[in-house]
């Protein structure tokens, strides 16, 4: 199979499809962030780097057929923090580059069977729904049956991260093939992993703990310690009638706009709020408030701990700075959510 991974970041889509059992004999990836691409190259050395999506010429740069196209196209133009300029922002117009590539393969009579796109929740309501209507119309005009659903990372990991997933399968099929995916669907029920903790799972015995929590492949193991006889409580100013929110050991605190008079929900009860590129999220341990670590951010997105520690730049293996690792985590898709979607695609295509 062949995968075209657009706005590829550090490879979250690729990893998610792998976890769902997909095997690819060709992968092309496209991103303008050289540090994210360095991580991708380090993790997938056989993948072909395509550079800026606007420079991709399918007849020159891509094989004559692609099985799956995926991409988390830039969300800043549709997010609250990005002033929601939509198609007036050049980042918003990059969606039409995806459409250009899909249209090319349709016109060569080798249409890409499936695509999976991801964006922020605000895409649905931007410009009173007109922006999403345009996206939907463009994709259906190319010939795709389009499905979409809002999925939340908190279903499987302790991060409240709502994202819209758009799936297209070529042809005028009847009925839905991929969605809906339910939080409590029997095939996709997953125990939430505790990744914000003070004691990591090292296999030690005899510790004071409530339970050991493991991911299926052992990547996200962490210990939930409960030996807190006097847990620290902190009051965080909040724009509510109460005026503050209480944070306790194991909660997260978002300090990106500490003086805001309109913001609420800055304390995550036992989970992180949506990771962003600035990564001003903290947690309370037994002794102090501390910033989430890059490893914890990787876990909150469902990656292995060391996924973006290193990258490949100019033929050399280099270390990634914490600044880049935080940014990459904030921009990434959540691997287990992608895997859920990929599993449904696999079932539908069999």
Tab-separated table of C-alpha atoms in Angstrom, residues 54-263:
chain	number	residue	atom	x	y	z
A	54	UNK	CA	2.388	23.821	-2.838
A	55	UNK	CA	5.448	22.511	-4.702
A	56	UNK	CA	4.218	18.933	-5.075
A	57	UNK	CA	3.544	17.964	-8.693
A	58	UNK	CA	1.782	14.584	-8.616
A	59	UNK	CA	2.877	13.600	-12.115
A	60	UNK	CA	6.496	14.251	-11.151
A	61	UNK	CA	6.750	13.552	-7.421
A	62	UNK	CA	4.209	10.823	-6.666
A	63	UNK	CA	3.611	7.241	-7.812
A	64	UNK	CA	0.802	6.628	-10.277
A	65	UNK	CA	-1.553	5.563	-7.505
A	66	UNK	CA	-1.992	6.285	-3.786
A	67	UNK	CA	-4.067	4.145	-1.431
A	68	UNK	CA	-4.542	6.584	1.456
A	69	UNK	CA	-4.072	10.330	1.764
A	70	UNK	CA	-4.030	11.843	5.235
A	71	UNK	CA	-3.326	15.247	6.671
A	72	UNK	CA	-3.962	17.561	9.581
A	73	UNK	CA	-4.164	20.672	7.447
A	74	UNK	CA	-3.250	23.922	9.265
A	75	UNK	CA	-5.784	24.738	11.957
A	76	UNK	CA	-4.655	28.205	13.054
A	77	UNK	CA	-6.920	29.907	10.549
A	78	UNK	CA	-9.965	28.256	12.130
A	79	UNK	CA	-9.009	28.189	15.820
A	80	UNK	CA	-9.946	30.691	18.501
A	81	UNK	CA	-6.288	31.445	19.186
A	82	UNK	CA	-5.633	32.092	15.492
A	83	UNK	CA	-8.322	34.811	15.179
A	84	UNK	CA	-10.368	32.491	12.945
A	85	UNK	CA	-9.656	34.189	9.603
A	86	UNK	CA	-10.378	30.992	7.691
A	87	UNK	CA	-9.826	31.164	3.940
A	88	UNK	CA	-8.696	34.790	4.311
A	89	UNK	CA	-5.591	33.359	5.989
A	90	UNK	CA	-3.182	31.635	3.569
A	91	UNK	CA	-2.959	28.726	6.001
A	92	UNK	CA	-6.674	28.156	5.514
A	93	UNK	CA	-6.330	28.056	1.735
A	94	UNK	CA	-3.908	25.131	1.943
A	95	UNK	CA	-6.931	22.847	2.042
A	96	UNK	CA	-7.297	23.499	-1.685
A	97	UNK	CA	-3.840	21.990	-2.234
A	98	UNK	CA	-5.216	18.727	-0.836
A	99	UNK	CA	-8.155	19.026	-3.221
A	100	UNK	CA	-5.740	19.654	-6.108
A	101	UNK	CA	-3.924	16.379	-5.436
A	102	UNK	CA	-7.146	14.404	-5.009
A	103	UNK	CA	-8.462	15.869	-8.259
A	104	UNK	CA	-5.291	14.888	-10.134
A	105	UNK	CA	-5.672	11.213	-9.266
A	106	UNK	CA	-9.356	11.275	-10.129
A	107	UNK	CA	-8.587	12.820	-13.501
A	108	UNK	CA	-5.959	10.136	-14.230
A	109	UNK	CA	-8.651	7.535	-13.480
A	110	UNK	CA	-6.780	6.226	-10.452
A	111	UNK	CA	-8.635	7.981	-7.627
A	112	UNK	CA	-7.271	7.708	-4.105
A	113	UNK	CA	-9.694	5.306	-2.372
A	114	UNK	CA	-9.600	6.934	1.086
A	115	UNK	CA	-8.545	10.191	2.693
A	116	UNK	CA	-8.491	11.189	6.367
A	117	UNK	CA	-8.270	14.857	7.362
A	118	UNK	CA	-8.137	16.423	10.820
A	119	UNK	CA	-8.752	19.933	12.108
A	120	UNK	CA	-9.907	21.889	15.144
A	121	UNK	CA	-13.492	21.893	16.378
A	122	UNK	CA	-13.803	25.548	15.315
A	123	UNK	CA	-13.759	24.513	11.655
A	124	UNK	CA	-17.382	23.396	12.025
A	125	UNK	CA	-18.662	26.767	13.208
A	126	UNK	CA	-16.314	29.097	11.336
A	127	UNK	CA	-18.189	31.740	9.335
A	128	UNK	CA	-21.497	30.305	10.539
A	129	UNK	CA	-20.713	26.944	8.988
A	130	UNK	CA	-20.025	28.270	5.501
A	131	UNK	CA	-16.327	27.322	5.572
A	132	UNK	CA	-17.069	23.688	6.339
A	133	UNK	CA	-19.830	23.681	3.726
A	134	UNK	CA	-17.282	24.781	1.101
A	135	UNK	CA	-14.857	22.031	2.155
A	136	UNK	CA	-17.642	19.449	2.022
A	137	UNK	CA	-18.816	20.606	-1.410
A	138	UNK	CA	-15.308	20.610	-2.884
A	139	UNK	CA	-14.665	17.045	-1.719
A	140	UNK	CA	-18.006	15.702	-2.896
A	141	UNK	CA	-17.618	17.444	-6.262
A	142	UNK	CA	-14.367	15.515	-6.749
A	143	UNK	CA	-16.395	12.341	-6.279
A	144	UNK	CA	-16.054	11.378	-2.622
A	145	UNK	CA	-18.632	10.244	-0.132
A	146	UNK	CA	-17.684	12.307	2.911
A	147	UNK	CA	-18.183	11.472	6.580
A	148	UNK	CA	-17.125	13.462	9.600
A	149	UNK	CA	-17.231	13.246	13.371
A	150	UNK	CA	-15.916	15.156	16.341
A	151	UNK	CA	-13.606	12.838	18.281
A	152	UNK	CA	-12.031	13.536	21.667
A	153	UNK	CA	-8.644	12.267	22.817
A	154	UNK	CA	-10.004	12.085	26.369
A	155	UNK	CA	-11.809	8.883	25.342
A	156	UNK	CA	-8.500	7.050	25.493
A	157	UNK	CA	-5.941	9.409	27.062
A	158	UNK	CA	-6.091	12.040	29.835
A	159	UNK	CA	-6.201	15.033	27.460
A	160	UNK	CA	-9.338	16.974	26.546
A	161	UNK	CA	-8.668	17.444	22.826
A	162	UNK	CA	-11.654	17.693	20.495
A	163	UNK	CA	-10.856	17.433	16.801
A	164	UNK	CA	-12.989	17.043	13.691
A	165	UNK	CA	-12.045	14.053	11.546
A	166	UNK	CA	-13.170	14.026	7.920
A	167	UNK	CA	-13.068	10.743	6.025
A	168	UNK	CA	-13.732	10.366	2.322
A	169	UNK	CA	-14.136	7.193	0.294
A	170	UNK	CA	-14.291	7.488	-3.454
A	171	UNK	CA	-17.615	6.804	-5.097
A	172	UNK	CA	-21.240	7.418	-4.289
A	173	UNK	CA	-21.557	4.783	-1.599
A	174	UNK	CA	-24.744	4.359	0.384
A	175	UNK	CA	-24.676	4.800	4.141
A	176	UNK	CA	-21.711	5.491	6.405
A	177	UNK	CA	-18.673	3.220	6.429
A	178	UNK	CA	-16.426	4.669	9.131
A	179	UNK	CA	-18.456	6.841	11.489
A	180	UNK	CA	-19.930	6.986	14.002
A	181	UNK	CA	-17.227	5.884	16.414
A	182	UNK	CA	-18.597	5.801	19.953
A	183	UNK	CA	-16.714	6.555	23.124
A	184	UNK	CA	-18.137	3.362	24.583
A	185	UNK	CA	-18.218	1.331	21.361
A	186	UNK	CA	-17.384	-2.277	22.198
A	187	UNK	CA	-14.601	-2.491	19.625
A	188	UNK	CA	-12.948	0.745	20.695
A	189	UNK	CA	-13.297	0.872	24.459
A	190	UNK	CA	-9.854	1.647	25.871
A	191	UNK	CA	-8.811	2.227	29.446
A	192	UNK	CA	-7.590	5.758	29.951
A	193	UNK	CA	-3.885	5.924	30.652
A	194	UNK	CA	-2.566	8.006	33.532
A	195	UNK	CA	0.469	9.805	32.143
A	196	UNK	CA	0.682	12.757	34.516
A	197	UNK	CA	2.172	11.227	37.608
A	198	UNK	CA	5.086	11.593	39.954
A	199	UNK	CA	6.236	7.967	39.842
A	200	UNK	CA	6.792	6.357	36.470
A	201	UNK	CA	6.392	2.645	35.923
A	202	UNK	CA	9.862	1.129	36.233
A	203	UNK	CA	8.674	-2.301	37.275
A	204	UNK	CA	9.429	-1.697	40.962
A	205	UNK	CA	7.338	-3.572	43.508
A	206	UNK	CA	6.072	-2.664	46.924
A	207	UNK	CA	5.166	0.929	46.108
A	208	UNK	CA	2.112	2.729	47.440
A	209	UNK	CA	-0.144	2.696	44.411
A	210	UNK	CA	-3.742	2.318	43.400
A	211	UNK	CA	-3.118	0.422	40.176
A	212	UNK	CA	-0.683	-0.177	37.350
A	213	UNK	CA	-1.935	1.083	34.009
A	214	UNK	CA	-0.544	-0.250	30.738
A	215	UNK	CA	-1.137	0.489	27.123
A	216	UNK	CA	-1.626	-2.610	24.961
A	217	UNK	CA	1.923	-2.395	23.632
A	218	UNK	CA	3.475	-1.197	26.875
A	219	UNK	CA	4.387	2.254	25.617
A	220	UNK	CA	2.409	4.314	28.103
A	221	UNK	CA	2.841	2.563	31.430
A	222	UNK	CA	2.610	4.834	34.466
A	223	UNK	CA	1.946	4.498	38.167
A	224	UNK	CA	-0.999	6.276	39.791
A	225	UNK	CA	0.278	7.015	43.279
A	226	UNK	CA	-2.281	7.645	46.022
A	227	UNK	CA	-0.153	8.097	49.119
A	228	UNK	CA	-1.288	11.711	49.505
A	229	UNK	CA	-2.391	12.159	53.108
A	230	UNK	CA	-2.475	15.932	52.675
A	231	UNK	CA	-2.753	16.654	48.943
A	232	UNK	CA	-1.768	20.125	47.899
A	233	UNK	CA	-4.696	22.324	46.795
A	234	UNK	CA	-4.251	25.489	44.783
A	235	UNK	CA	-6.840	28.058	43.762
A	236	UNK	CA	-6.565	29.269	40.186
A	237	UNK	CA	-8.338	32.559	39.251
A	238	UNK	CA	-11.108	31.860	36.769
A	239	UNK	CA	-13.790	33.929	35.032
A	240	UNK	CA	-16.714	32.232	36.749
A	241	UNK	CA	-19.180	33.234	39.436
A	242	UNK	CA	-17.088	31.368	41.966
A	243	UNK	CA	-14.027	33.251	40.807
A	244	UNK	CA	-11.566	30.395	41.020
A	245	UNK	CA	-11.042	26.727	40.320
A	246	UNK	CA	-9.362	24.319	42.714
A	247	UNK	CA	-6.468	22.210	41.512
A	248	UNK	CA	-5.198	19.173	43.378
A	249	UNK	CA	-2.430	16.635	42.953
A	250	UNK	CA	-2.701	15.061	39.504
A	251	UNK	CA	-4.685	17.944	37.953
A	252	UNK	CA	-3.330	20.113	35.151
A	253	UNK	CA	-3.166	23.897	35.107
A	254	UNK	CA	-3.037	25.985	31.927
A	255	UNK	CA	-1.044	29.173	32.512
A	256	UNK	CA	-0.902	30.413	28.920
A	257	UNK	CA	-3.047	33.460	29.755
A	258	UNK	CA	-2.842	33.787	33.552
A	259	UNK	CA	-4.389	37.285	33.677
A	260	UNK	CA	-7.372	36.610	31.421
A	261	UNK	CA	-10.678	38.001	32.681
A	262	UNK	CA	-12.800	35.931	30.297
A	263	UNK	CA	-11.209	32.492	30.246
